[in-house]
């Protein structure tokens, strides 16, 4: 029986593989990647490497075996039909008779367009009859802390989220939850709503950045269309800018506040505070 992780060299996937290596022998872990070179460090540690691509269904033929536990990390190619991509993995997993298919989804409360692909994938998983675990990951600390350069340059946090609050956690936290599900028992056909222990608003976020950087940072709440214009002006494709503005509209409505405590319960530790991630990012 293998534990198989797709998207294994992505930001989240790397944390998952590292976490698995602490719990199970390397030869029981399969990292599914598009580029073998990017996984050379894992291969050197004894992890099995499989080269496959969500856009090429035949590459998943024979990749899974009966009894495997699989983590399907959602794709990030928003323009390529993510539900169809995910179904490639789902179909191969079902055909092989895997013991569990875990999927990194989005909070059930999220109505933004970003959630559409996740809801579509969840529906396909439920319809398939495979034994599943839905890991509905909230927003990541790093979604903000990896974009501190413009904040520090303009002395402002600019979002279209009004006074909305959000429960973020670090990538490492969400990865640890996935590891707990893949290596533990009793997670069959469960849905977990995952998010940080403490919600914050962007005025508080700006204050934390100010405290950590020693600069005066303010929160500048702008309308959604203005935010989209700022993002496209910074070089983001218009469709993706619209998705991010949609997420901010959902934050304003409170849709990314997660109060279940599922994440810290699964990992057995408190989630990473945003202040800690800010400090780590500024140390860089």
Short mmCIF file of N, CA and C in Angstrom, two decimals, residues 144 151 155-166 199-212 215-222 248 251 274-275 278:
data_model
loop_
_atom_site.label_atom_id
_atom_site.label_comp_id
_atom_site.label_asym_id
_atom_site.label_seq_id
_atom_site.Cartn_x
_atom_site.Cartn_y
_atom_site.Cartn_z
N UNK A 144 -0.97 36.12 1.64
CA UNK A 144 -0.71 37.54 1.97
C UNK A 144 0.77 37.79 2.24
N UNK A 151 3.17 46.04 -0.30
CA UNK A 151 2.66 46.60 0.96
C UNK A 151 3.71 47.51 1.57
N UNK A 155 3.33 51.38 1.72
CA UNK A 155 2.89 51.57 3.12
C UNK A 155 1.39 51.33 3.28
N UNK A 156 0.86 50.38 2.52
CA UNK A 156 -0.58 50.13 2.59
C UNK A 156 -0.92 48.69 2.22
N UNK A 157 -1.85 48.13 2.97
CA UNK A 157 -2.50 46.87 2.60
C UNK A 157 -3.75 47.25 1.82
N UNK A 158 -3.83 46.83 0.58
CA UNK A 158 -4.97 47.18 -0.27
C UNK A 158 -5.76 45.91 -0.57
N UNK A 159 -7.03 45.88 -0.14
CA UNK A 159 -7.92 44.75 -0.40
C UNK A 159 -9.32 45.30 -0.65
N UNK A 160 -10.18 44.44 -1.18
CA UNK A 160 -11.58 44.83 -1.42
C UNK A 160 -12.50 44.05 -0.49
N UNK A 161 -12.06 43.89 0.75
CA UNK A 161 -12.77 43.03 1.71
C UNK A 161 -13.49 43.81 2.80
N UNK A 162 -13.49 45.12 2.70
CA UNK A 162 -14.18 45.92 3.72
C UNK A 162 -13.69 45.59 5.12
N UNK A 163 -14.64 45.41 6.04
CA UNK A 163 -14.29 45.06 7.42
C UNK A 163 -14.35 43.55 7.65
N UNK A 164 -14.41 42.79 6.56
CA UNK A 164 -14.52 41.34 6.68
C UNK A 164 -13.34 40.71 7.39
N UNK A 165 -13.60 39.57 8.01
CA UNK A 165 -12.55 38.85 8.74
C UNK A 165 -12.29 37.51 8.06
N UNK A 166 -11.13 36.93 8.34
CA UNK A 166 -10.70 35.71 7.66
C UNK A 166 -9.90 34.84 8.63
N UNK A 199 -9.53 34.43 13.75
CA UNK A 199 -9.85 35.26 12.57
C UNK A 199 -9.31 36.67 12.78
N UNK A 200 -8.99 37.35 11.67
CA UNK A 200 -8.54 38.74 11.75
C UNK A 200 -9.10 39.51 10.57
N UNK A 201 -9.12 40.83 10.71
CA UNK A 201 -9.48 41.72 9.61
C UNK A 201 -8.22 42.35 9.04
N UNK A 202 -8.35 43.03 7.91
CA UNK A 202 -7.13 43.54 7.26
C UNK A 202 -6.55 44.77 7.95
N UNK A 203 -7.35 45.46 8.74
CA UNK A 203 -6.77 46.54 9.55
C UNK A 203 -5.81 45.94 10.58
N UNK A 204 -6.22 44.81 11.16
CA UNK A 204 -5.33 44.11 12.11
C UNK A 204 -4.10 43.57 11.40
N UNK A 205 -4.29 43.04 10.20
CA UNK A 205 -3.17 42.53 9.42
C UNK A 205 -2.17 43.65 9.13
N UNK A 206 -2.68 44.82 8.72
CA UNK A 206 -1.81 45.97 8.45
C UNK A 206 -1.04 46.36 9.71
N UNK A 207 -1.72 46.32 10.85
CA UNK A 207 -1.07 46.68 12.12
C UNK A 207 0.05 45.68 12.45
N UNK A 208 -0.17 44.41 12.17
CA UNK A 208 0.86 43.39 12.43
C UNK A 208 2.08 43.59 11.51
N UNK A 209 1.80 43.94 10.23
CA UNK A 209 2.91 44.20 9.30
C UNK A 209 3.69 45.43 9.78
N UNK A 210 2.97 46.45 10.24
CA UNK A 210 3.61 47.67 10.75
C UNK A 210 4.51 47.34 11.94
N UNK A 211 3.98 46.53 12.86
CA UNK A 211 4.72 46.17 14.06
C UNK A 211 6.00 45.41 13.70
N UNK A 212 5.88 44.47 12.76
CA UNK A 212 7.02 43.62 12.41
C UNK A 212 8.05 44.36 11.55
N UNK A 215 7.41 50.04 10.01
CA UNK A 215 6.90 51.08 9.10
C UNK A 215 5.45 51.39 9.44
N UNK A 216 5.02 52.56 9.02
CA UNK A 216 3.59 52.88 9.18
C UNK A 216 2.84 52.27 8.01
N UNK A 217 1.95 51.34 8.31
CA UNK A 217 1.18 50.64 7.28
C UNK A 217 -0.31 50.83 7.57
N UNK A 218 -1.05 51.25 6.58
CA UNK A 218 -2.50 51.42 6.77
C UNK A 218 -3.25 50.41 5.92
N UNK A 219 -4.51 50.19 6.27
CA UNK A 219 -5.37 49.34 5.45
C UNK A 219 -6.23 50.24 4.57
N UNK A 220 -6.12 50.02 3.27
CA UNK A 220 -6.88 50.81 2.30
C UNK A 220 -7.92 49.89 1.67
N UNK A 221 -9.17 49.99 2.14
CA UNK A 221 -10.26 49.17 1.60
C UNK A 221 -10.80 49.85 0.34
N UNK A 222 -10.78 49.12 -0.78
CA UNK A 222 -11.22 49.70 -2.05
C UNK A 222 -12.38 48.87 -2.61
N UNK A 248 -12.36 38.39 -2.18
CA UNK A 248 -12.47 39.49 -1.22
C UNK A 248 -13.92 39.83 -0.91
N UNK A 251 -14.92 37.40 1.56
CA UNK A 251 -14.35 37.71 2.88
C UNK A 251 -15.19 38.78 3.57
N UNK A 274 -0.96 34.59 12.09
CA UNK A 274 -0.53 35.41 10.94
C UNK A 274 0.71 36.21 11.29
N UNK A 275 0.82 36.66 12.55
CA UNK A 275 1.99 37.46 12.96
C UNK A 275 3.28 36.66 12.79
N UNK A 278 4.13 36.56 9.10
CA UNK A 278 4.63 37.87 8.68
C UNK A 278 6.10 38.00 9.07
#
